[in-house]
Short mmCIF file of C-alpha atoms and ligand atoms in Angstrom, two decimals:
data_model
loop_
_atom_site.label_atom_id
_atom_site.label_comp_id
_atom_site.label_asym_id
_atom_site.label_seq_id
_atom_site.Cartn_x
_atom_site.Cartn_y
_atom_site.Cartn_z
CA MET A 4 22.91 -22.01 -8.88
CA GLU A 5 22.85 -22.32 -5.08
CA PRO A 6 19.95 -23.69 -3.04
CA HIS A 7 18.25 -20.78 -1.31
CA ASP A 8 18.24 -22.37 2.15
CA ALA A 9 22.02 -22.89 2.03
CA VAL A 10 22.49 -19.24 1.06
CA ARG A 11 20.22 -18.11 3.86
CA ALA A 12 22.12 -20.23 6.35
CA GLU A 13 25.39 -18.64 5.21
CA ILE A 14 23.93 -15.15 5.57
CA LEU A 15 22.64 -15.95 9.06
CA ARG A 16 26.07 -17.20 10.10
CA ALA A 17 27.62 -13.90 8.98
CA VAL A 18 25.10 -11.64 10.71
CA GLY A 19 25.29 -10.85 14.43
CA VAL A 20 22.60 -10.13 17.01
CA LEU A 21 22.31 -6.47 18.04
CA GLY A 22 22.75 -5.22 21.60
CA SER A 23 19.96 -4.19 23.93
CA GLU A 24 18.32 -1.22 25.61
CA ARG A 25 15.76 -0.72 28.37
CA VAL A 26 12.31 0.46 27.42
CA ARG A 27 9.15 1.12 29.35
CA ALA A 28 6.87 -1.91 29.32
CA ALA A 29 4.13 0.36 27.99
CA ASP A 30 6.27 1.04 24.90
CA ALA A 31 7.48 -2.51 24.40
CA ARG A 32 4.88 -3.89 22.00
CA GLY A 33 6.63 -5.35 18.94
CA ARG A 34 10.03 -5.39 20.64
CA VAL A 35 12.03 -8.54 21.40
CA THR A 36 13.23 -9.41 24.91
CA ALA A 37 17.00 -9.54 25.34
CA ALA A 38 16.85 -11.16 28.79
CA SER A 39 14.55 -13.42 30.78
CA VAL A 40 11.75 -11.83 32.76
CA VAL A 41 11.47 -13.69 36.08
CA ALA A 42 8.27 -13.49 38.12
CA GLY A 43 8.88 -11.53 41.33
CA GLU A 44 5.50 -12.47 42.75
CA ASP A 45 2.78 -15.09 42.42
CA VAL A 46 0.01 -14.66 39.86
CA PRO A 47 -2.68 -14.79 41.05
CA PRO A 48 -1.45 -13.65 44.45
CA PHE A 49 -4.09 -15.63 46.38
CA ALA A 50 -6.52 -18.48 45.77
CA ASN A 51 -9.76 -16.99 44.49
CA SER A 52 -13.12 -17.90 43.11
CA ALA A 53 -13.57 -18.52 39.38
CA MET A 54 -17.35 -18.15 39.70
CA ASP A 55 -20.10 -16.31 41.46
CA GLY A 56 -21.46 -18.80 44.00
CA TYR A 57 -20.83 -20.15 47.46
CA ALA A 58 -17.53 -21.02 49.10
CA LEU A 59 -18.03 -24.11 51.24
CA ARG A 60 -16.60 -27.42 52.35
CA ALA A 61 -16.98 -30.05 49.65
CA ALA A 62 -17.59 -32.70 52.32
CA ASP A 63 -20.77 -30.87 53.33
CA THR A 64 -22.33 -31.34 49.88
CA VAL A 65 -22.07 -35.13 49.54
CA GLY A 66 -25.28 -36.53 48.09
CA ALA A 67 -26.80 -33.14 47.19
CA ARG A 68 -29.46 -33.42 44.45
CA PRO A 69 -32.03 -30.99 43.09
CA ASP A 70 -34.83 -33.01 44.72
CA SER A 71 -32.89 -33.35 47.96
CA PRO A 72 -30.56 -30.38 48.34
CA VAL A 73 -28.12 -29.81 51.15
CA ARG A 74 -28.95 -26.74 53.25
CA LEU A 75 -26.05 -24.65 54.56
CA ALA A 76 -26.06 -21.56 56.73
CA VAL A 77 -24.78 -18.46 54.91
CA SER A 78 -22.33 -16.75 57.20
CA GLY A 79 -21.20 -13.85 55.05
CA GLU A 80 -20.47 -12.39 51.64
CA LEU A 81 -17.20 -11.70 49.81
CA ALA A 82 -16.81 -9.52 46.74
CA ALA A 83 -13.65 -9.14 44.62
CA GLY A 84 -11.30 -6.78 46.40
CA GLN A 85 -12.44 -7.75 49.91
CA ALA A 86 -10.28 -9.67 52.35
CA PRO A 87 -12.03 -12.54 54.19
CA THR A 88 -12.75 -11.91 57.84
CA VAL A 89 -14.61 -15.09 58.78
CA ALA A 90 -13.73 -18.70 58.13
CA VAL A 91 -16.18 -21.19 56.68
CA ALA A 92 -17.21 -23.59 59.40
CA ALA A 93 -18.73 -27.04 58.82
CA GLY A 94 -22.34 -26.71 57.68
CA HIS A 95 -21.73 -23.12 56.52
CA ALA A 96 -21.14 -21.34 53.24
CA ILE A 97 -20.05 -17.85 52.26
CA ARG A 98 -21.59 -16.08 49.30
CA ILE A 99 -18.59 -15.33 47.00
CA MET A 100 -18.08 -13.39 43.77
CA THR A 101 -15.62 -14.06 40.94
CA GLY A 102 -12.13 -12.94 41.94
CA ALA A 103 -12.80 -12.80 45.69
CA PRO A 104 -10.30 -14.63 47.93
CA ILE A 105 -11.27 -18.10 49.11
CA PRO A 106 -11.94 -17.83 52.85
CA GLU A 107 -10.30 -20.09 55.43
CA GLY A 108 -12.03 -23.40 55.82
CA ALA A 109 -13.56 -23.49 52.32
CA ASP A 110 -12.18 -25.96 49.77
CA ALA A 111 -14.67 -25.58 46.91
CA VAL A 112 -17.04 -23.13 45.25
CA VAL A 113 -20.49 -24.09 44.01
CA MET A 114 -21.83 -21.98 41.16
CA VAL A 115 -24.85 -19.90 42.07
CA GLU A 116 -26.68 -21.71 39.24
CA HIS A 117 -26.45 -24.94 41.26
CA THR A 118 -28.17 -23.47 44.31
CA ASP A 119 -31.65 -22.14 44.92
CA SER A 120 -30.24 -18.71 45.56
CA PRO A 121 -31.36 -15.99 43.17
CA ARG A 122 -28.49 -14.31 41.25
CA ARG A 123 -28.68 -11.48 43.76
CA PRO A 124 -29.42 -13.12 47.07
CA VAL A 125 -32.13 -11.61 49.16
CA GLU A 126 -30.73 -9.22 51.75
CA GLY A 127 -30.25 -11.06 55.00
CA ALA A 128 -30.82 -14.54 53.51
CA THR A 129 -29.37 -16.99 55.95
CA GLU A 130 -29.59 -20.31 54.18
CA VAL A 131 -28.70 -21.70 50.79
CA ALA A 132 -29.84 -24.99 49.24
CA VAL A 133 -27.07 -26.66 47.22
CA HIS A 134 -28.29 -28.96 44.43
CA ARG A 135 -25.06 -30.68 43.45
CA PRO A 136 -22.12 -32.19 45.26
CA ALA A 137 -18.87 -30.22 44.97
CA ARG A 138 -15.40 -31.71 44.65
CA VAL A 139 -12.43 -30.27 46.52
CA GLY A 140 -10.93 -27.49 44.39
CA ASP A 141 -14.02 -26.88 42.26
CA HIS A 142 -13.97 -23.34 40.76
CA ILE A 143 -10.98 -22.32 42.85
CA ARG A 144 -8.10 -20.65 41.03
CA PRO A 145 -5.06 -21.51 43.13
CA ALA A 146 -2.46 -18.94 44.14
CA ALA A 147 0.41 -18.93 41.58
CA GLY A 148 -1.70 -21.03 39.20
CA ASP A 149 -0.64 -18.76 36.33
CA LEU A 150 2.93 -17.88 37.36
CA ALA A 151 4.83 -18.64 40.54
CA ARG A 152 7.44 -16.32 42.00
CA GLY A 153 10.78 -17.36 40.46
CA ASP A 154 9.24 -18.71 37.24
CA GLU A 155 10.76 -17.56 33.95
CA ALA A 156 7.74 -15.61 32.71
CA LEU A 157 9.34 -14.58 29.39
CA VAL A 158 12.33 -16.20 27.73
CA PRO A 159 14.90 -14.10 25.85
CA GLY A 160 13.93 -13.62 22.21
CA THR A 161 10.21 -13.22 22.93
CA TRP A 162 8.44 -11.00 20.44
CA LEU A 163 6.23 -8.88 22.69
CA ARG A 164 2.58 -8.92 21.76
CA PRO A 165 -0.35 -7.46 23.69
CA ALA A 166 -0.77 -10.51 25.94
CA HIS A 167 2.91 -10.22 26.94
CA LEU A 168 2.34 -6.63 28.03
CA GLY A 169 -0.51 -7.95 30.16
CA VAL A 170 1.80 -10.57 31.67
CA LEU A 171 4.36 -7.86 32.47
CA ALA A 172 1.64 -5.78 34.13
CA SER A 173 0.49 -8.81 36.14
CA LEU A 174 4.03 -8.94 37.56
CA ALA A 175 4.37 -5.17 38.10
CA VAL A 176 7.28 -5.11 35.65
CA THR A 177 7.56 -1.57 34.33
CA GLU A 178 10.70 -1.83 32.19
CA VAL A 179 12.12 -4.53 29.96
CA GLU A 180 15.47 -5.18 28.32
CA VAL A 181 14.89 -5.48 24.56
CA HIS A 182 17.10 -5.78 21.52
CA ARG A 183 17.82 -2.66 19.53
CA ARG A 184 15.84 -2.38 16.35
CA PRO A 185 18.13 -2.69 13.34
CA ARG A 186 18.56 0.61 11.48
CA VAL A 187 18.44 -0.32 7.84
CA ALA A 188 19.51 1.94 4.96
CA VAL A 189 17.40 1.41 1.85
CA MET A 190 18.62 2.62 -1.53
CA SER A 191 17.49 2.02 -5.10
CA THR A 192 19.80 2.12 -8.06
CA GLY A 193 19.04 2.77 -11.70
CA ASP A 194 19.34 5.67 -14.14
CA GLU A 195 15.75 5.04 -15.20
CA LEU A 196 14.23 5.70 -11.77
CA ARG A 197 12.17 8.70 -10.83
CA ASP A 198 10.57 9.41 -7.47
CA ASP A 199 9.33 12.99 -7.77
CA HIS A 200 5.83 12.06 -8.98
CA GLY A 201 6.28 14.21 -12.11
CA PRO A 202 5.59 13.17 -15.69
CA LEU A 203 7.87 10.43 -16.94
CA ALA A 204 10.34 11.13 -19.72
CA PRO A 205 10.83 8.36 -22.31
CA GLY A 206 12.59 5.40 -20.69
CA GLN A 207 11.87 6.47 -17.12
CA ILE A 208 9.90 4.47 -14.55
CA ARG A 209 8.83 5.23 -11.02
CA ASP A 210 10.79 3.91 -8.08
CA SER A 211 8.40 1.42 -6.54
CA ASN A 212 10.95 -0.69 -4.70
CA ARG A 213 12.16 1.83 -2.17
CA PRO A 214 8.86 2.59 -0.40
CA MET A 215 8.06 -1.12 -0.50
CA LEU A 216 11.41 -2.15 0.97
CA CYS A 217 11.23 0.56 3.64
CA ALA A 218 7.83 -0.81 4.65
CA LEU A 219 9.13 -4.39 4.63
CA VAL A 220 12.00 -3.31 6.90
CA ALA A 221 9.52 -1.72 9.30
CA GLU A 222 7.36 -4.85 9.29
CA ALA A 223 10.43 -6.89 10.19
CA GLY A 224 10.94 -4.69 13.25
CA GLY A 225 13.65 -2.51 11.71
CA VAL A 226 13.90 1.25 11.35
CA PRO A 227 14.25 2.15 7.67
CA GLU A 228 16.54 4.99 6.62
CA ASP A 229 15.51 6.13 3.17
CA LEU A 230 18.68 6.85 1.18
CA GLY A 231 16.90 7.79 -2.03
CA HIS A 232 17.98 6.45 -5.38
CA ALA A 233 21.43 6.40 -6.88
CA PRO A 234 22.35 6.57 -10.55
CA ASP A 235 24.14 3.66 -12.21
CA ASP A 236 27.50 5.15 -11.33
CA GLU A 237 30.07 3.08 -9.49
CA ALA A 238 31.75 5.93 -7.61
CA GLU A 239 28.42 7.35 -6.47
CA VAL A 240 27.06 3.95 -5.39
CA ALA A 241 30.33 3.11 -3.58
CA ALA A 242 30.32 6.42 -1.68
CA ARG A 243 26.71 5.98 -0.62
CA LEU A 244 27.20 2.39 0.47
CA GLU A 245 30.16 3.33 2.63
CA ARG A 246 28.29 6.17 4.26
CA ALA A 247 25.25 3.95 4.85
CA ALA A 248 27.38 1.23 6.40
CA SER A 249 28.91 3.68 8.85
CA ASP A 250 25.47 4.96 9.99
CA CYS A 251 23.33 1.85 9.94
CA ASP A 252 23.16 -1.77 11.04
CA ALA A 253 22.32 -3.11 7.57
CA VAL A 254 22.04 -1.86 4.01
CA ILE A 255 19.52 -2.95 1.41
CA THR A 256 19.84 -1.92 -2.22
CA SER A 257 17.71 -2.84 -5.19
CA GLY A 258 18.82 -3.19 -8.78
CA GLY A 259 22.20 -3.60 -10.37
CA VAL A 260 23.01 -7.15 -9.32
CA SER A 261 22.52 -9.01 -12.59
CA VAL A 262 25.22 -9.50 -15.17
CA GLY A 263 24.40 -6.52 -17.38
CA ASP A 264 26.84 -3.71 -18.19
CA TYR A 265 25.12 -1.35 -15.76
CA ASP A 266 24.96 -3.70 -12.82
CA VAL A 267 26.96 -1.41 -10.62
CA VAL A 268 26.01 -2.65 -7.15
CA LYS A 269 27.52 -6.01 -7.87
CA ALA A 270 30.61 -4.37 -9.40
CA VAL A 271 31.07 -2.04 -6.41
CA LEU A 272 30.66 -4.76 -3.77
CA ASP A 273 33.02 -6.89 -5.83
CA ARG A 274 35.63 -4.12 -5.89
CA MET A 275 35.24 -3.55 -2.14
CA GLY A 276 36.21 -7.18 -1.78
CA VAL A 277 33.19 -8.07 0.31
CA LEU A 278 30.96 -9.68 -2.25
CA ARG A 279 29.29 -13.01 -1.96
CA TRP A 280 27.40 -13.09 -5.17
CA TRP A 281 24.98 -15.85 -5.79
CA GLN A 282 22.83 -17.19 -8.53
CA ILE A 283 20.09 -18.79 -6.50
CA ALA A 284 18.04 -21.74 -7.68
CA ILE A 285 14.73 -19.92 -7.35
CA LYS A 286 12.28 -18.02 -9.52
CA PRO A 287 11.77 -15.10 -9.21
CA ALA A 288 14.82 -13.45 -7.61
CA LYS A 289 17.67 -15.48 -9.05
CA PRO A 290 20.52 -12.96 -8.50
CA LEU A 291 21.52 -11.84 -5.02
CA ALA A 292 24.60 -9.90 -4.00
CA PHE A 293 25.46 -10.15 -0.34
CA GLY A 294 28.46 -8.80 1.48
CA MET A 295 29.66 -7.66 4.88
CA LEU A 296 31.03 -4.11 5.11
CA GLY A 297 32.71 -4.70 8.44
CA ALA A 298 29.90 -5.90 10.71
CA VAL A 299 27.23 -4.43 8.43
CA PRO A 300 25.47 -6.78 6.04
CA VAL A 301 24.67 -5.41 2.58
CA PHE A 302 21.86 -7.05 0.66
CA GLY A 303 21.97 -6.30 -3.05
CA LEU A 304 18.47 -7.32 -4.10
CA PRO A 305 17.43 -7.61 -7.73
CA GLY A 306 15.63 -4.65 -9.30
CA ASN A 307 12.49 -6.25 -10.61
CA PRO A 308 9.94 -5.33 -7.96
CA VAL A 309 8.56 -8.83 -7.35
CA SER A 310 12.10 -10.21 -7.25
CA SER A 311 13.07 -7.52 -4.78
CA HIS A 312 10.14 -8.40 -2.53
CA VAL A 313 10.68 -12.17 -2.71
CA SER A 314 14.41 -11.77 -2.19
CA PHE A 315 13.79 -9.59 0.86
CA GLU A 316 11.35 -12.17 2.15
CA LEU A 317 13.71 -15.12 1.76
CA PHE A 318 17.03 -13.56 2.75
CA ALA A 319 16.91 -10.05 4.24
CA ARG A 320 13.92 -10.53 6.51
CA PRO A 321 15.24 -13.57 8.40
CA ALA A 322 18.58 -11.79 8.77
CA LEU A 323 16.95 -8.63 10.18
CA LEU A 324 14.85 -10.72 12.57
CA HIS A 325 18.00 -12.53 13.67
CA MET A 326 19.76 -9.19 14.24
CA GLY A 327 16.76 -8.02 16.25
CA GLY A 328 17.03 -11.03 18.57
CA HIS A 329 14.00 -13.01 17.40
CA ARG A 330 14.05 -16.71 18.15
CA ARG A 331 11.71 -17.56 15.31
CA ILE A 332 12.87 -16.06 12.04
CA LEU A 333 11.17 -18.06 9.32
CA ARG A 334 7.61 -17.72 8.15
CA LEU A 335 4.98 -20.27 9.01
CA SER A 336 3.78 -22.28 6.04
CA VAL A 337 0.39 -23.84 5.50
CA GLU A 338 -0.63 -26.74 3.34
CA ALA A 339 -3.22 -25.64 0.81
CA VAL A 340 -5.29 -27.30 -1.88
CA ALA A 341 -4.49 -26.07 -5.40
CA GLY A 342 -7.68 -24.34 -6.54
CA GLU A 343 -6.36 -24.48 -10.09
CA ALA A 344 -3.48 -26.21 -11.88
CA PHE A 345 -0.05 -24.71 -11.24
CA ARG A 346 1.98 -25.70 -14.29
CA ARG A 347 5.69 -25.11 -14.66
CA ARG A 348 8.66 -26.58 -16.49
CA PRO A 349 11.66 -28.23 -14.89
CA ASP A 350 14.54 -25.71 -14.79
CA GLY A 351 16.53 -26.66 -11.71
CA ARG A 352 14.81 -23.97 -9.63
CA ILE A 353 12.12 -23.76 -6.98
CA HIS A 354 9.33 -21.46 -8.12
CA PHE A 355 7.66 -19.16 -5.61
CA VAL A 356 4.23 -18.46 -7.03
CA ARG A 357 2.19 -15.55 -5.71
CA VAL A 358 -1.13 -16.96 -4.50
CA ALA A 359 -4.28 -15.71 -2.84
CA LEU A 360 -5.72 -18.00 -0.17
CA ASP A 361 -9.35 -18.66 0.59
CA GLN A 362 -10.80 -20.73 3.37
CA GLY A 363 -12.30 -23.89 1.83
CA PRO A 364 -14.26 -26.61 3.63
CA GLY A 365 -11.13 -28.67 4.23
CA GLY A 366 -8.62 -25.86 4.73
CA ALA A 367 -6.89 -23.20 2.66
CA VAL A 368 -7.37 -23.12 -1.12
CA ALA A 369 -4.68 -21.40 -3.21
CA ARG A 370 -5.22 -19.65 -6.52
CA SER A 371 -2.84 -17.55 -8.55
CA ALA A 372 -2.87 -13.94 -7.41
CA GLY A 373 -2.38 -12.78 -11.01
CA GLY A 374 0.44 -12.38 -13.50
CA GLN A 375 3.56 -14.17 -12.38
CA GLY A 376 6.06 -11.94 -14.19
CA SER A 377 8.75 -10.55 -11.88
CA ASN A 378 7.61 -7.01 -12.73
CA VAL A 379 3.91 -7.57 -11.89
CA LEU A 380 3.80 -5.98 -8.47
CA SER A 381 0.00 -5.82 -8.38
CA ALA A 382 -0.15 -9.63 -8.17
CA MET A 383 2.42 -9.57 -5.38
CA ALA A 384 0.23 -7.05 -3.59
CA GLY A 385 -2.78 -9.36 -3.99
CA ALA A 386 -0.92 -12.37 -2.64
CA ASP A 387 -1.42 -13.90 0.79
CA GLY A 388 1.50 -16.21 0.33
CA LEU A 389 4.15 -17.76 -1.86
CA ALA A 390 3.31 -21.25 -3.08
CA VAL A 391 6.44 -23.36 -3.20
CA LEU A 392 6.61 -25.32 -6.47
CA PRO A 393 9.55 -27.71 -6.40
CA ASP A 394 11.44 -28.34 -9.62
CA GLY A 395 9.23 -30.43 -11.89
CA PRO A 396 6.00 -30.21 -13.85
CA GLY A 397 3.96 -28.39 -11.21
CA VAL A 398 0.82 -29.35 -9.33
CA ASP A 399 -2.61 -30.39 -10.66
CA GLU A 400 -5.82 -28.78 -9.58
CA GLY A 401 -6.83 -30.39 -6.27
CA GLY A 402 -3.20 -31.27 -5.48
CA ARG A 403 -1.34 -30.21 -2.35
CA LEU A 404 0.79 -27.09 -2.11
CA VAL A 405 3.02 -25.70 0.62
CA VAL A 406 2.40 -21.96 0.93
CA LEU A 407 4.68 -19.58 2.84
CA LEU A 408 2.44 -17.03 4.54
CA LEU A 409 3.34 -13.41 3.89
CA ASP A 410 1.49 -11.97 6.87
CA GLY A 411 1.26 -12.85 10.49
CA PRO A 412 3.81 -13.40 13.19
CA PRO A 413 7.47 -13.13 12.32
CA ALA A 414 7.73 -16.80 13.01
P1 AMP B 29 18.12 -4.37 -12.57
O1 AMP B 29 18.13 -5.41 -11.50
O2 AMP B 29 18.79 -3.11 -12.16
O3 AMP B 29 18.69 -4.91 -13.83
O4 AMP B 29 16.63 -4.00 -12.83
C1 AMP B 29 15.72 -4.99 -13.30
C2 AMP B 29 14.40 -4.36 -13.66
O5 AMP B 29 13.81 -3.80 -12.50
C3 AMP B 29 14.49 -3.25 -14.67
O6 AMP B 29 13.36 -3.33 -15.51
C4 AMP B 29 14.44 -2.01 -13.82
O7 AMP B 29 13.96 -0.89 -14.50
C5 AMP B 29 13.50 -2.43 -12.72
N1 AMP B 29 13.77 -1.70 -11.49
C6 AMP B 29 14.98 -1.54 -10.91
N2 AMP B 29 14.88 -0.82 -9.80
C7 AMP B 29 13.57 -0.52 -9.65
C8 AMP B 29 12.84 0.23 -8.68
N3 AMP B 29 13.45 0.80 -7.64
N4 AMP B 29 11.51 0.36 -8.84
C9 AMP B 29 10.90 -0.22 -9.90
N5 AMP B 29 11.53 -0.93 -10.83
C10 AMP B 29 12.86 -1.08 -10.74
MG1 MG B 30 19.39 -1.39 -12.98
#
């Protein structure tokens, strides 16, 4: 049995990063930058006020106290969107609103709350009493304080989230170079499978893996191509795999990778001469068939639905993220307290236990999400993460667990 991280590393070495395309910034959420975005202008473009208050000279406010305020002449008013026309002279202040440019001569803003001015100053008021001394720079947002022209605003490999779209807008960037999304063919195998929603004949089961794997592909930023299900027939599976590999960037199959007589995916990949077949030191999802059909990786995932999901999570997902140009391709993990005992026997494998997480007083608390059989998909569906149980006797209630999160950023 191979350690799963060594297998993943080998897969990642075999898989290349896809090329790029230009998309409108407005359509770029969820995409991954393929080039740097360099700021073409300063953000903010001018020094401006962070508060509603008075722009003044800090030196004029030395010693100001509520019981002995400093009185300054108000020589104007500036709202956001207005350009200053008068400078602030010594002994003067200009009423200023959040976002308005700092006028010449001013080097600080005093919040309106620290003056005797009402929130809306009386029309024609000519004097303001300042109750506190200001320091140079107080409540001034400097020009380029967020990004300066020439800064690398986004590095290549950035997964674009809403705030990134805001950053692009702040720079007037309307198009970005992003990696292509991997097109991923998804196919199930098994004579027992049925996907027409009709009544099941004896021995038949419904194909639950394919919709699940298509959705997992989409969540990993790929575009799933549903290839339906194939019977346990080597010629048929071989023909479909070849077609899929010529149309798509990756192929994912489920079923047929164990050592049974009907394990045709493994046999076909073996015959094509591209098979790296592993027995991986994990539970669930011990068997994995992986091969490269030319530049196209083929992931032969095990058929048991939980095994298929876990195998996708540990091997296919990082590979698809890598193809899609992501810099961070592994899940974040959290440390959780075991809300119950997690018992296991030593068997040379790491166990990935489906757990639900709750927020406890000292952090996350993990409890089993239900039956841990590799066919119990409902417990997988109820899981927030996979608790990593190293080989050994398990973890006592109250002990510490590392849990791989199943949701959240693709990091
Ligand atoms: P296999 O890996 O082909 O030996 O399949 C292992 C188990 O998973 C068997 O019980 C199969 O019936 C079941 N199985 C295989 N493919 C699917 C699928 N697409 N949906 C649900 N169960 C499946
Ligand atoms: Mg099968």
